[in-house]
C-alpha cells in the first residue's frame, strides 16, 4: 500500500498534560511517529507534498488557522514562557467574544490542556494535514493509501482543536475527495468518539460520518458521542454514532464496523476515509476496548471488502508493544 508521511512529524513533542486532574506524561509524543513509521517498512513510503493552506481552510476557519500559524511567535505576550503555550481558561456556552490577547485566544481555540503550542507545532500539524491530502489523491488514483498523520486530527473542530488534535486530517481528506466529485463517508474506528469530524460535517448531507467508539458517559470526549446525535438541518440522518460498552473485545467491535459499512453502502458512498485509531487495542495505555492484533487485521479486511477508494488516516494509538503490530496487521488486512 502507498504510505505517506511527513518528516516534520518529529516536531510537537509535548511532555505532560492534565489527566483526571493530575499532571501525567503526555502519550501523544513524536516517538509514536518513529514507531509507526518503522511499522510500515515494506510498503511504498512517500514524503508528503506541501499543498499550502487551501485544503486546510476548506474545513477550518481562517482565523483558527492563522492562530495556529502565529501563536508561538506571539509568546512574548506572556511572561515566562519557555517551551510551550497552554490554555488554562475556557469559554462556556454563552461566552462568545473572541479576545485579542494570547492567553484568552489559547482557550478560545484549544479545548483542553493536552493541546499545547510549541515552536514546531505548526510544521508538524501542517505536515500531517498534507499527508492526508496526498492519501485522498492516491486513494482515487491507486484505490487505497495510508497517511501516517501525527499529530492526529479527529478531535479538531472547524474552529478549534482539542484532545491532542489541531487540524482534522480526516475531514481535510474527506473534503479533498468531495471536491474531486466523490460521495464521501468517514468511518472512524478510534476508541474515542470522532467529535471534531462529526462537528465539521454535522449540518451537511454530502459527507456521511460514522464513529465507532467506547461509550462516552465517563470517557473522553464526554460531551458528545451519543447515538441520539444524528445531524442537524440538511445533515439530519447523516451522522451515526455506534457507542460500545467498555471492555468489549473483537466481536462486538467488528460487528459495529460491519453495521457502519452497511450504512455507508445504503448511503451510496463512492469514497471512504478511515479514521484509524489503534487505541481500541487491548494493550493501549489509555484505551478501554479490548481489540486484539488479529481483530485489527480482520477490521482492515472487512473495510477493504467495501471495495471503495479508501484514504486511511492515522488517529490515536499510544505506545505499547502491540502498537506497531496493530498497524501492520490492519494494513495487511486492508491489502
Ligand atoms: Zn483515540
PDB file of N, CA, C and O and ligand atoms in Angstrom, residues 152 154-155 163-165 188-193 219-220 276-280 284 286-287 315-318, ligand 1:
ATOM      1  N   UNK A 152      -2.481  13.535  15.532  1.00  0.00           N
ATOM      2  CA  UNK A 152      -3.745  13.097  14.954  1.00  0.00           C
ATOM      3  C   UNK A 152      -4.712  14.267  14.774  1.00  0.00           C
ATOM      4  O   UNK A 152      -4.359  15.411  15.035  1.00  0.00           O
ATOM      5  N   UNK A 154      -8.848  13.838  14.705  1.00  0.00           N
ATOM      6  CA  UNK A 154     -10.316  13.719  14.693  1.00  0.00           C
ATOM      7  C   UNK A 154     -11.039  14.426  15.841  1.00  0.00           C
ATOM      8  O   UNK A 154     -12.264  14.515  15.813  1.00  0.00           O
ATOM      9  N   UNK A 155     -10.314  14.950  16.833  1.00  0.00           N
ATOM     10  CA  UNK A 155     -10.966  15.759  17.875  1.00  0.00           C
ATOM     11  C   UNK A 155     -10.935  17.259  17.539  1.00  0.00           C
ATOM     12  O   UNK A 155     -11.367  18.070  18.357  1.00  0.00           O
ATOM     13  N   UNK A 163      -7.964  17.540  22.556  1.00  0.00           N
ATOM     14  CA  UNK A 163      -7.644  16.120  22.605  1.00  0.00           C
ATOM     15  C   UNK A 163      -6.475  15.710  21.723  1.00  0.00           C
ATOM     16  O   UNK A 163      -6.603  14.754  20.952  1.00  0.00           O
ATOM     17  N   UNK A 164      -5.347  16.397  21.831  1.00  0.00           N
ATOM     18  CA  UNK A 164      -4.104  16.138  21.074  1.00  0.00           C
ATOM     19  C   UNK A 164      -4.231  16.524  19.594  1.00  0.00           C
ATOM     20  O   UNK A 164      -3.307  16.275  18.828  1.00  0.00           O
ATOM     21  N   UNK A 165      -5.380  17.074  19.173  1.00  0.00           N
ATOM     22  CA  UNK A 165      -5.659  17.299  17.747  1.00  0.00           C
ATOM     23  C   UNK A 165      -5.779  18.790  17.424  1.00  0.00           C
ATOM     24  O   UNK A 165      -6.403  19.538  18.181  1.00  0.00           O
ATOM     25  N   UNK A 188     -14.888   6.124  11.412  1.00  0.00           N
ATOM     26  CA  UNK A 188     -13.916   6.405  12.475  1.00  0.00           C
ATOM     27  C   UNK A 188     -13.929   5.238  13.465  1.00  0.00           C
ATOM     28  O   UNK A 188     -14.939   5.001  14.129  1.00  0.00           O
ATOM     29  N   UNK A 189     -12.802   4.516  13.559  1.00  0.00           N
ATOM     30  CA  UNK A 189     -12.752   3.345  14.457  1.00  0.00           C
ATOM     31  C   UNK A 189     -11.791   3.553  15.628  1.00  0.00           C
ATOM     32  O   UNK A 189     -11.428   2.598  16.306  1.00  0.00           O
ATOM     33  N   UNK A 190     -11.382   4.792  15.853  1.00  0.00           N
ATOM     34  CA  UNK A 190     -10.602   5.132  17.054  1.00  0.00           C
ATOM     35  C   UNK A 190     -11.450   4.833  18.296  1.00  0.00           C
ATOM     36  O   UNK A 190     -12.686   4.900  18.248  1.00  0.00           O
ATOM     37  N   UNK A 191     -10.814   4.509  19.408  1.00  0.00           N
ATOM     38  CA  UNK A 191     -11.568   4.185  20.626  1.00  0.00           C
ATOM     39  C   UNK A 191     -12.362   5.394  21.139  1.00  0.00           C
ATOM     40  O   UNK A 191     -13.352   5.250  21.848  1.00  0.00           O
ATOM     41  N   UNK A 192     -11.912   6.591  20.762  1.00  0.00           N
ATOM     42  CA  UNK A 192     -12.597   7.820  21.185  1.00  0.00           C
ATOM     43  C   UNK A 192     -13.557   8.306  20.093  1.00  0.00           C
ATOM     44  O   UNK A 192     -13.257   8.174  18.897  1.00  0.00           O
ATOM     45  N   UNK A 193     -14.642   8.896  20.517  1.00  0.00           N
ATOM     46  CA  UNK A 193     -15.590   9.456  19.553  1.00  0.00           C
ATOM     47  C   UNK A 193     -14.900  10.486  18.656  1.00  0.00           C
ATOM     48  O   UNK A 193     -14.155  11.346  19.135  1.00  0.00           O
ATOM     49  N   UNK A 219     -16.062   8.879  29.737  1.00  0.00           N
ATOM     50  CA  UNK A 219     -14.829   8.704  28.952  1.00  0.00           C
ATOM     51  C   UNK A 219     -14.749   9.826  27.914  1.00  0.00           C
ATOM     52  O   UNK A 219     -15.763  10.226  27.342  1.00  0.00           O
ATOM     53  N   UNK A 220     -13.521  10.304  27.653  1.00  0.00           N
ATOM     54  CA  UNK A 220     -13.326  11.375  26.683  1.00  0.00           C
ATOM     55  C   UNK A 220     -13.966  11.010  25.344  1.00  0.00           C
ATOM     56  O   UNK A 220     -13.842   9.875  24.919  1.00  0.00           O
ATOM     57  N   UNK A 276      -8.250   5.820  11.452  1.00  0.00           N
ATOM     58  CA  UNK A 276      -7.690   4.606  12.056  1.00  0.00           C
ATOM     59  C   UNK A 276      -7.022   4.921  13.387  1.00  0.00           C
ATOM     60  O   UNK A 276      -5.846   5.263  13.442  1.00  0.00           O
ATOM     61  N   UNK A 277      -7.816   4.815  14.452  1.00  0.00           N
ATOM     62  CA  UNK A 277      -7.210   4.845  15.775  1.00  0.00           C
ATOM     63  C   UNK A 277      -6.836   3.429  16.156  1.00  0.00           C
ATOM     64  O   UNK A 277      -7.614   2.505  15.922  1.00  0.00           O
ATOM     65  N   UNK A 278      -5.646   3.270  16.702  1.00  0.00           N
ATOM     66  CA  UNK A 278      -5.222   1.945  17.164  1.00  0.00           C
ATOM     67  C   UNK A 278      -5.377   1.834  18.680  1.00  0.00           C
ATOM     68  O   UNK A 278      -4.924   0.870  19.286  1.00  0.00           O
ATOM     69  N   UNK A 279      -6.033   2.827  19.279  1.00  0.00           N
ATOM     70  CA  UNK A 279      -6.189   2.840  20.741  1.00  0.00           C
ATOM     71  C   UNK A 279      -7.383   2.011  21.225  1.00  0.00           C
ATOM     72  O   UNK A 279      -7.654   1.965  22.428  1.00  0.00           O
ATOM     73  N   UNK A 280      -8.073   1.324  20.280  1.00  0.00           N
ATOM     74  CA  UNK A 280      -9.052   0.316  20.709  1.00  0.00           C
ATOM     75  C   UNK A 280      -8.342  -0.972  21.148  1.00  0.00           C
ATOM     76  O   UNK A 280      -8.988  -1.904  21.618  1.00  0.00           O
ATOM     77  N   UNK A 284      -3.565  -0.829  24.775  1.00  0.00           N
ATOM     78  CA  UNK A 284      -3.348   0.619  24.708  1.00  0.00           C
ATOM     79  C   UNK A 284      -3.363   1.232  26.116  1.00  0.00           C
ATOM     80  O   UNK A 284      -4.238   0.903  26.928  1.00  0.00           O
ATOM     81  N   UNK A 286      -4.293   4.147  27.168  1.00  0.00           N
ATOM     82  CA  UNK A 286      -5.462   4.953  27.547  1.00  0.00           C
ATOM     83  C   UNK A 286      -6.756   4.418  26.930  1.00  0.00           C
ATOM     84  O   UNK A 286      -7.806   5.030  27.082  1.00  0.00           O
ATOM     85  N   UNK A 287      -6.680   3.290  26.231  1.00  0.00           N
ATOM     86  CA  UNK A 287      -7.879   2.707  25.613  1.00  0.00           C
ATOM     87  C   UNK A 287      -8.685   1.901  26.603  1.00  0.00           C
ATOM     88  O   UNK A 287      -8.180   1.476  27.650  1.00  0.00           O
ATOM     89  N   UNK A 315      -5.080   8.067  13.381  1.00  0.00           N
ATOM     90  CA  UNK A 315      -5.570   8.892  14.500  1.00  0.00           C
ATOM     91  C   UNK A 315      -4.783   8.496  15.747  1.00  0.00           C
ATOM     92  O   UNK A 315      -3.574   8.553  15.753  1.00  0.00           O
ATOM     93  N   UNK A 316      -5.465   8.062  16.813  1.00  0.00           N
ATOM     94  CA  UNK A 316      -4.778   7.719  18.053  1.00  0.00           C
ATOM     95  C   UNK A 316      -4.138   6.343  18.013  1.00  0.00           C
ATOM     96  O   UNK A 316      -4.039   5.696  16.957  1.00  0.00           O
ATOM     97  N   UNK A 317      -3.755   5.879  19.185  1.00  0.00           N
ATOM     98  CA  UNK A 317      -2.999   4.620  19.306  1.00  0.00           C
ATOM     99  C   UNK A 317      -1.682   4.960  19.960  1.00  0.00           C
ATOM    100  O   UNK A 317      -0.860   5.645  19.351  1.00  0.00           O
ATOM    101  N   UNK A 318      -1.491   4.511  21.203  1.00  0.00           N
ATOM    102  CA  UNK A 318      -0.392   5.034  22.017  1.00  0.00           C
ATOM    103  C   UNK A 318       0.627   3.944  22.324  1.00  0.00           C
ATOM    104  O   UNK A 318       0.391   2.756  22.054  1.00  0.00           O
TER     105      UNK A 318
HETATM  106 ZN1  LIG B   1      -8.264   7.978  20.405  1.00  0.00          ZN
END
